Amino acid sequence: MQTAVLFKTVSRHYGEVRAVDRVDLDVRAGEFFAMLGPSGSGKTTSLRLIAGFEQPTAGHIEIFGETAEGVPPYRRNVNTVFQDYALFPHMSVRDNVAYGLMIAGMGRRERHAKAEEALEMVRLPGYGDRRPSALSGGQRQRVALARALVNRPKVLLLDEPLGALDLKLREQMQEELKGLQRSLGITFIFVTHDQGEALSMADRVAVFSEGRIQQVGTPQDVYERPDTPFVADFVGSSNVLPPDLVRELTGLAVPASLRPEALRLVSGAEAASDPDASRLTATVTGLSYTGAVTRVQLGVRDLALSALIPAGQPVPRGGEQVGLSWDPASLHLMEAAR
Ligand code: ADP
Ligand code: MG
């Protein structure tokens, strides 16, 4: 498949700060690609490098096979939806959406027609005369999206675009963005620190930590088969077992991840009557009820683990001793930290 954006050992350092550090990346044409990582991990800097607002201090970037060095942002066929939307408050919605077309010298009638088309795409037909201040947060977000799509870029960069929206609207916009990406066939590069959002929306996810990419893969890859303890912990708060414990369990001294939903609690009585029923002994240190599941905090020696119990199943008491068991296939061995 054609490559939309290619990074070859790209770095962007600011003095001592390694915002982006020797990153290799290959985003495919037409893909919904998520960059996932905690605050300060280099996601925004990576987007700015693609957009052309920043230059790498080392390495090489290509966009659709063409060297990006020396190509200014407006010639890259790449648009950005910024985190804060960055709409012009004194302009109408229509003029906001058509702004880039006006700068490019397109006539008034034509650019207004294109703006209306883009507003229809984001389900805001007829909103052109309003000012941004007369819109809700979700509607402003859509205007920013329409503005970025109006000239049909080949790559759309979205920097935490849903961060300011409440949960319900966020979930609705996630589906709409996904649908829009499918129907337009534009490559989307979507930045988020929300693992659920990345997993539910993306074809592939790159997990960032401290300017480096820890893993690139499908949502299933990074959730079920994390390469490193960082990925296991960040993508879905998995239990990370240290090498010495994993050696006792499997003979191999490497870290391993074990998903909270893969842990089964075995009552003290059951464990006593069948020594094979449990692999580890734990103490229940905390319980939090969240509706669909109860999260159980467990102490295993000096390790804190968690398990999830679906609603309707028996829940242990705080302080109780329980056994832990799991399907051996769900213990996922990893590399040491990268
Ligand atoms: P993210 O978007 O993942 O939160 P950023 O790419 O914004 O992370 O930042 C990565 C790191 O680079 C952070 O430590 C940030 O403080 C630093 N950084 C970003 N831009 C600059 C800059 N212009 N000057 C100095 N440091 C910067
Ligand atoms: Mg950022």
CSV table of C-alpha atoms and ligand atoms in Angstrom, one decimal:
chain,number,residue,atom,x,y,z
A,1,MET,CA,0.0,0.0,0.0
A,2,GLN,CA,1.1,3.5,-0.7
A,3,THR,CA,2.9,5.4,2.1
A,4,ALA,CA,1.3,8.7,3.0
A,5,VAL,CA,3.8,9.9,5.7
A,6,LEU,CA,7.2,8.5,6.2
A,7,PHE,CA,9.6,9.3,9.1
A,8,LYS,CA,13.2,8.1,8.8
A,9,THR,CA,14.9,8.3,12.2
A,10,VAL,CA,13.4,11.8,12.7
A,11,SER,CA,14.4,13.8,15.8
A,12,ARG,CA,13.3,17.3,17.0
A,13,HIS,CA,15.3,18.3,19.9
A,14,TYR,CA,15.0,21.7,21.8
A,15,GLY,CA,18.3,22.0,23.5
A,16,GLU,CA,18.3,19.1,26.0
A,17,VAL,CA,14.6,18.3,25.5
A,18,ARG,CA,14.2,15.4,23.1
A,19,ALA,CA,10.6,16.2,22.0
A,20,VAL,CA,10.8,13.6,19.2
A,21,ASP,CA,13.7,11.2,19.3
A,22,ARG,CA,14.8,9.0,16.4
A,23,VAL,CA,11.2,8.1,15.3
A,24,ASP,CA,10.5,5.8,12.4
A,25,LEU,CA,7.0,5.9,11.1
A,26,ASP,CA,5.1,4.7,8.0
A,27,VAL,CA,1.5,5.9,7.8
A,28,ARG,CA,-0.3,4.3,4.9
A,29,ALA,CA,-2.6,6.1,2.4
A,30,GLY,CA,-6.2,6.1,3.5
A,31,GLU,CA,-5.4,4.9,7.0
A,32,PHE,CA,-6.9,6.1,10.2
A,33,PHE,CA,-3.7,6.3,12.3
A,34,ALA,CA,-3.7,7.2,16.0
A,35,MET,CA,-0.7,8.7,17.9
A,36,LEU,CA,-1.3,7.7,21.5
A,37,GLY,CA,0.7,8.7,24.5
A,38,PRO,CA,0.8,10.7,27.7
A,39,SER,CA,1.2,14.5,27.9
A,40,GLY,CA,4.7,15.5,26.8
A,41,SER,CA,5.4,12.3,24.8
A,42,GLY,CA,6.0,14.1,21.5
A,43,LYS,CA,2.7,13.7,19.7
A,44,THR,CA,2.0,17.4,18.9
A,45,THR,CA,5.6,17.9,17.8
A,46,SER,CA,5.3,14.9,15.5
A,47,LEU,CA,2.1,16.5,13.9
A,48,ARG,CA,3.9,19.9,13.6
A,49,LEU,CA,6.7,18.2,11.8
A,50,ILE,CA,4.3,16.6,9.3
A,51,ALA,CA,2.4,19.9,8.8
A,52,GLY,CA,5.7,21.8,8.3
A,53,PHE,CA,5.4,24.1,11.3
A,54,GLU,CA,8.6,22.5,12.7
A,55,GLN,CA,11.7,21.2,11.0
A,56,PRO,CA,13.5,18.0,12.2
A,57,THR,CA,16.9,18.5,13.8
A,58,ALA,CA,17.8,15.2,12.3
A,59,GLY,CA,16.3,12.6,10.0
A,60,HIS,CA,14.1,12.7,7.0
A,61,ILE,CA,10.3,13.1,6.2
A,62,GLU,CA,8.4,12.2,3.1
A,63,ILE,CA,4.8,13.0,2.3
A,64,PHE,CA,3.4,10.8,-0.5
A,65,GLY,CA,6.9,10.0,-1.7
A,66,GLU,CA,8.1,13.5,-1.8
A,67,THR,CA,10.8,15.0,0.4
A,68,ALA,CA,9.2,17.4,2.9
A,69,GLU,CA,12.3,19.4,3.7
A,70,GLY,CA,12.0,22.9,2.4
A,71,VAL,CA,8.3,22.6,1.5
A,72,PRO,CA,6.2,25.2,3.4
A,73,PRO,CA,3.0,24.1,5.2
A,74,TYR,CA,0.6,25.5,2.6
A,75,ARG,CA,2.3,23.5,-0.1
A,76,ARG,CA,2.1,20.1,1.7
A,77,ASN,CA,-1.5,19.0,1.0
A,78,VAL,CA,-1.8,18.5,4.7
A,79,ASN,CA,-4.3,20.3,7.0
A,80,THR,CA,-4.5,20.4,10.8
A,81,VAL,CA,-7.5,20.6,13.2
A,82,PHE,CA,-5.9,22.2,16.2
A,83,GLN,CA,-6.7,21.3,19.8
A,84,ASP,CA,-8.3,24.7,20.5
A,85,TYR,CA,-10.0,24.9,17.1
A,86,ALA,CA,-8.3,28.3,16.4
A,87,LEU,CA,-11.3,29.9,14.7
A,88,PHE,CA,-11.4,33.6,13.9
A,89,PRO,CA,-14.0,35.1,16.3
A,90,HIS,CA,-14.7,38.2,14.2
A,91,MET,CA,-15.5,36.2,11.0
A,92,SER,CA,-18.6,34.3,10.1
A,93,VAL,CA,-18.6,30.5,10.1
A,94,ARG,CA,-18.6,30.6,6.2
A,95,ASP,CA,-15.6,32.9,6.1
A,96,ASN,CA,-13.8,30.8,8.6
A,97,VAL,CA,-14.3,27.7,6.6
A,98,ALA,CA,-13.4,29.4,3.3
A,99,TYR,CA,-10.4,31.3,4.7
A,100,GLY,CA,-7.8,29.1,3.1
A,101,LEU,CA,-9.5,29.2,-0.2
A,102,MET,CA,-9.6,33.0,-0.1
A,103,ILE,CA,-5.9,33.1,0.7
A,104,ALA,CA,-5.3,30.8,-2.3
A,105,GLY,CA,-7.2,33.4,-4.5
A,106,MET,CA,-10.4,31.5,-5.1
A,107,GLY,CA,-13.4,33.7,-6.1
A,108,ARG,CA,-16.1,34.5,-3.6
A,109,ARG,CA,-19.0,32.6,-5.2
A,110,GLU,CA,-16.9,29.4,-5.7
A,111,ARG,CA,-15.4,29.5,-2.2
A,112,HIS,CA,-18.7,30.0,-0.6
A,113,ALA,CA,-20.1,27.0,-2.4
A,114,LYS,CA,-17.2,24.9,-1.3
A,115,ALA,CA,-17.6,26.2,2.3
A,116,GLU,CA,-21.3,25.2,2.2
A,117,GLU,CA,-20.4,21.8,0.9
A,118,ALA,CA,-17.9,21.3,3.7
A,119,LEU,CA,-20.4,22.5,6.3
A,120,GLU,CA,-22.8,19.8,5.0
A,121,MET,CA,-20.1,17.2,5.4
A,122,VAL,CA,-19.9,18.0,9.1
A,123,ARG,CA,-23.7,18.2,9.4
A,124,LEU,CA,-23.8,22.0,9.9
A,125,PRO,CA,-25.6,23.0,6.7
A,126,GLY,CA,-27.0,26.6,6.8
A,127,TYR,CA,-24.8,27.7,9.7
A,128,GLY,CA,-22.6,29.9,7.5
A,129,ASP,CA,-23.9,33.3,8.7
A,130,ARG,CA,-23.3,32.6,12.4
A,131,ARG,CA,-20.3,33.8,14.4
A,132,PRO,CA,-18.3,31.1,16.2
A,133,SER,CA,-19.4,32.6,19.5
A,134,ALA,CA,-23.0,31.7,18.6
A,135,LEU,CA,-22.1,28.0,18.4
A,136,SER,CA,-21.7,25.2,21.0
A,137,GLY,CA,-18.3,23.6,21.6
A,138,GLY,CA,-19.3,20.6,19.5
A,139,GLN,CA,-20.4,22.8,16.7
A,140,ARG,CA,-17.2,24.9,16.8
A,141,GLN,CA,-15.3,21.6,16.6
A,142,ARG,CA,-17.2,20.8,13.4
A,143,VAL,CA,-16.5,24.2,11.9
A,144,ALA,CA,-12.8,23.6,12.5
A,145,LEU,CA,-13.1,20.2,10.8
A,146,ALA,CA,-15.0,21.7,7.8
A,147,ARG,CA,-12.3,24.4,7.5
A,148,ALA,CA,-9.6,21.7,7.4
A,149,LEU,CA,-11.5,19.6,4.9
A,150,VAL,CA,-12.7,22.3,2.5
A,151,ASN,CA,-9.7,22.0,0.1
A,152,ARG,CA,-9.7,18.2,0.4
A,153,PRO,CA,-6.2,17.6,1.8
A,154,LYS,CA,-4.5,14.3,1.3
A,155,VAL,CA,-3.6,14.1,5.0
A,156,LEU,CA,-5.7,15.5,7.9
A,157,LEU,CA,-3.9,16.0,11.2
A,158,LEU,CA,-6.1,16.1,14.3
A,159,ASP,CA,-4.6,17.2,17.6
A,160,GLU,CA,-6.8,15.9,20.4
A,161,PRO,CA,-9.8,17.3,18.6
A,162,LEU,CA,-12.4,15.9,21.0
A,163,GLY,CA,-10.6,16.8,24.2
A,164,ALA,CA,-13.0,19.7,25.1
A,165,LEU,CA,-16.2,17.8,24.5
A,166,ASP,CA,-18.3,16.0,27.1
A,167,LEU,CA,-18.4,12.2,27.0
A,168,LYS,CA,-21.7,11.8,25.1
A,169,LEU,CA,-20.7,14.2,22.4
A,170,ARG,CA,-17.3,12.8,22.3
A,171,GLU,CA,-18.6,9.3,21.5
A,172,GLN,CA,-20.9,10.7,18.9
A,173,MET,CA,-18.1,12.7,17.2
A,174,GLN,CA,-15.8,9.6,17.3
A,175,GLU,CA,-18.3,7.7,15.2
A,176,GLU,CA,-18.8,10.6,12.8
A,177,LEU,CA,-15.1,11.2,12.3
A,178,LYS,CA,-14.6,7.6,11.6
A,179,GLY,CA,-17.5,7.7,9.1
A,180,LEU,CA,-16.2,10.8,7.4
A,181,GLN,CA,-12.7,9.3,7.1
A,182,ARG,CA,-14.1,6.2,5.5
A,183,SER,CA,-16.3,8.1,3.0
A,184,LEU,CA,-13.6,10.7,2.0
A,185,GLY,CA,-10.7,8.2,1.9
A,186,ILE,CA,-8.4,10.9,3.4
A,187,THR,CA,-5.5,9.7,5.6
A,188,PHE,CA,-6.3,10.8,9.1
A,189,ILE,CA,-3.5,11.1,11.8
A,190,PHE,CA,-5.3,11.5,15.1
A,191,VAL,CA,-3.5,12.5,18.3
A,192,THR,CA,-5.0,11.5,21.6
A,193,HIS,CA,-3.9,10.6,25.2
A,194,ASP,CA,-7.1,8.6,25.6
A,195,GLN,CA,-6.4,4.9,25.0
A,196,GLY,CA,-10.1,4.0,24.6
A,197,GLU,CA,-10.5,6.6,21.9
A,198,ALA,CA,-7.4,5.4,20.0
A,199,LEU,CA,-8.4,1.7,20.2
A,200,SER,CA,-12.0,2.3,19.1
A,201,MET,CA,-11.2,4.6,16.2
A,202,ALA,CA,-7.8,3.7,14.6
A,203,ASP,CA,-6.8,1.2,12.0
A,204,ARG,CA,-3.3,1.3,13.6
A,205,VAL,CA,-1.9,3.0,16.7
A,206,ALA,CA,1.6,4.3,17.5
A,207,VAL,CA,2.2,4.4,21.3
A,208,PHE,CA,4.5,7.3,22.2
A,209,SER,CA,6.6,7.7,25.4
A,210,GLU,CA,9.3,10.3,25.9
A,211,GLY,CA,9.7,11.2,22.3
A,212,ARG,CA,10.0,7.6,21.2
A,213,ILE,CA,7.6,5.2,19.6
A,214,GLN,CA,7.2,2.1,21.8
A,215,GLN,CA,5.0,0.1,19.5
A,216,VAL,CA,3.0,0.5,16.3
A,217,GLY,CA,0.2,-2.0,15.6
A,218,THR,CA,-3.5,-2.6,15.3
A,219,PRO,CA,-5.6,-1.9,18.4
A,220,GLN,CA,-5.6,-5.7,19.0
A,221,ASP,CA,-1.8,-5.8,18.7
A,222,VAL,CA,-1.1,-3.0,21.2
A,223,TYR,CA,-3.9,-4.1,23.7
A,224,GLU,CA,-3.5,-7.9,23.6
A,225,ARG,CA,0.2,-8.2,22.6
A,226,PRO,CA,2.0,-5.2,24.1
A,227,ASP,CA,5.8,-5.2,23.3
A,228,THR,CA,6.8,-3.4,26.4
A,229,PRO,CA,5.7,-2.8,30.0
A,230,PHE,CA,5.0,0.8,29.2
A,231,VAL,CA,2.5,-0.2,26.4
A,232,ALA,CA,0.9,-2.8,28.7
A,233,ASP,CA,0.3,-0.3,31.4
A,234,PHE,CA,-0.6,2.7,29.3
A,235,VAL,CA,-2.9,0.9,26.9
A,236,GLY,CA,-5.6,-0.5,29.2
A,237,SER,CA,-3.9,-0.4,32.6
A,238,SER,CA,-2.7,-4.0,32.4
A,239,ASN,CA,-1.0,-5.8,35.2
A,240,VAL,CA,2.7,-6.0,34.6
A,241,LEU,CA,4.4,-8.9,36.3
A,242,PRO,CA,8.2,-8.4,36.9
A,243,PRO,CA,10.7,-10.8,35.5
A,244,ASP,CA,11.5,-12.7,38.8
A,245,LEU,CA,7.8,-13.6,39.3
A,246,VAL,CA,7.4,-14.5,35.6
A,247,ARG,CA,10.4,-16.8,36.0
A,248,GLU,CA,8.6,-18.6,38.9
A,249,LEU,CA,5.5,-19.0,36.7
A,250,THR,CA,7.1,-19.9,33.4
A,251,GLY,CA,10.8,-20.3,33.7
A,252,LEU,CA,11.5,-17.2,31.6
A,253,ALA,CA,12.9,-14.1,33.3
A,254,VAL,CA,11.1,-11.4,31.3
A,255,PRO,CA,8.3,-9.0,32.2
A,256,ALA,CA,4.8,-10.1,31.3
A,257,SER,CA,1.4,-8.5,31.0
A,258,LEU,CA,-1.8,-10.0,32.4
A,259,ARG,CA,-5.1,-8.2,31.6
A,260,PRO,CA,-7.4,-7.4,34.6
A,261,GLU,CA,-10.2,-9.1,32.8
A,262,ALA,CA,-8.1,-12.3,32.4
A,263,LEU,CA,-7.7,-12.8,36.1
A,264,ARG,CA,-10.1,-15.2,37.8
A,265,LEU,CA,-10.5,-15.1,41.6
A,266,VAL,CA,-10.6,-18.4,43.3
A,267,SER,CA,-12.0,-18.6,46.9
A,268,GLY,CA,-9.8,-19.6,49.7
A,269,ALA,CA,-11.8,-22.8,50.2
A,270,GLU,CA,-11.6,-23.7,46.5
A,271,ALA,CA,-7.8,-23.1,46.5
A,272,ALA,CA,-7.4,-25.2,49.7
A,273,SER,CA,-9.3,-28.2,48.3
A,274,ASP,CA,-7.6,-28.1,44.8
A,275,PRO,CA,-3.9,-26.9,44.8
A,276,ASP,CA,-4.0,-26.6,41.0
A,277,ALA,CA,-7.0,-24.2,41.1
A,278,SER,CA,-4.8,-21.2,41.9
A,279,ARG,CA,-1.4,-20.0,40.6
A,280,LEU,CA,-0.9,-17.2,43.1
A,281,THR,CA,-2.2,-16.1,46.5
A,282,ALA,CA,-3.5,-12.6,46.9
A,283,THR,CA,-5.1,-10.3,49.4
A,284,VAL,CA,-8.0,-8.1,48.4
A,285,THR,CA,-6.8,-4.6,49.2
A,286,GLY,CA,-9.6,-2.6,47.6
A,287,LEU,CA,-12.9,-2.7,45.7
A,288,SER,CA,-14.4,-0.2,43.4
A,289,TYR,CA,-17.8,-0.6,41.9
A,290,THR,CA,-18.3,1.1,38.5
A,291,GLY,CA,-21.6,-0.4,37.3
A,292,ALA,CA,-20.8,-2.9,34.6
A,293,VAL,CA,-17.8,-4.2,36.4
A,294,THR,CA,-16.2,-4.2,39.9
A,295,ARG,CA,-12.5,-3.5,40.0
A,296,VAL,CA,-10.7,-5.5,42.6
A,297,GLN,CA,-7.3,-4.3,43.9
A,298,LEU,CA,-5.1,-7.2,44.9
A,299,GLY,CA,-1.8,-7.4,46.8
A,300,VAL,CA,0.5,-10.2,45.7
A,301,ARG,CA,3.7,-10.0,47.8
A,302,ASP,CA,4.8,-6.4,47.2
A,303,LEU,CA,2.9,-6.2,43.9
A,304,ALA,CA,-0.4,-4.4,43.3
A,305,LEU,CA,-2.6,-6.1,40.7
A,306,SER,CA,-6.2,-5.5,39.6
A,307,ALA,CA,-8.9,-7.8,38.4
A,308,LEU,CA,-12.3,-7.0,36.9
A,309,ILE,CA,-15.5,-8.9,38.0
A,310,PRO,CA,-18.5,-8.5,35.7
A,311,ALA,CA,-21.8,-7.4,37.4
A,312,GLY,CA,-23.7,-10.3,38.8
A,313,GLN,CA,-20.7,-12.4,39.8
A,314,PRO,CA,-19.7,-12.9,43.4
A,315,VAL,CA,-17.4,-10.2,44.7
A,316,PRO,CA,-14.9,-10.9,47.5
A,317,ARG,CA,-14.7,-8.9,50.8
A,318,GLY,CA,-11.9,-6.4,51.5
A,319,GLY,CA,-9.0,-8.1,53.3
A,320,GLU,CA,-10.0,-11.6,52.1
A,321,GLN,CA,-7.3,-14.0,50.9
A,322,VAL,CA,-8.1,-15.3,47.4
A,323,GLY,CA,-6.3,-17.4,44.8
A,324,LEU,CA,-5.7,-16.2,41.3
A,325,SER,CA,-5.9,-18.2,38.2
A,326,TRP,CA,-5.8,-17.4,34.4
A,327,ASP,CA,-5.6,-19.1,31.1
A,328,PRO,CA,-1.9,-19.5,30.4
A,329,ALA,CA,-2.4,-18.1,26.9
A,330,SER,CA,-3.4,-14.7,28.5
A,331,LEU,CA,0.0,-14.3,30.2
A,332,HIS,CA,1.8,-12.2,27.5
A,333,LEU,CA,5.6,-12.2,27.7
A,334,MET,CA,7.2,-8.9,26.8
A,335,GLU,CA,10.6,-7.4,26.1
A,336,ALA,CA,12.3,-5.5,28.9
A,337,ALA,CA,11.8,-1.7,28.6
A,338,ARG,CA,12.8,0.0,25.4
B,1,ADP,P1,2.5,16.0,23.6
B,1,ADP,O1,1.8,16.6,22.4
B,1,ADP,O2,2.6,14.5,23.4
B,1,ADP,O3,1.9,16.4,24.9
B,1,ADP,P2,4.7,17.7,22.8
B,1,ADP,O4,5.1,17.2,21.4
B,1,ADP,O5,3.9,18.9,22.8
B,1,ADP,O6,4.0,16.5,23.6
B,1,ADP,O7,6.0,18.0,23.6
B,1,ADP,C1,7.0,17.0,23.8
B,1,ADP,C2,8.1,17.6,24.7
B,1,ADP,O8,8.8,18.6,24.0
B,1,ADP,C3,7.6,18.2,26.0
B,1,ADP,O9,8.5,18.0,27.0
B,1,ADP,C4,7.5,19.7,25.7
B,1,ADP,O10,7.7,20.5,26.8
B,1,ADP,C5,8.7,19.9,24.7
B,1,ADP,N1,8.5,21.0,23.7
B,1,ADP,C6,7.5,21.0,22.8
B,1,ADP,N2,7.7,22.2,22.1
B,1,ADP,C7,8.7,22.8,22.6
B,1,ADP,C8,9.4,24.1,22.3
B,1,ADP,N3,8.9,24.9,21.3
B,1,ADP,N4,10.5,24.4,23.0
B,1,ADP,C9,10.9,23.6,24.0
B,1,ADP,N5,10.4,22.5,24.4
B,1,ADP,C10,9.3,22.0,23.7
B,2,MG,MG,0.0,17.7,22.5
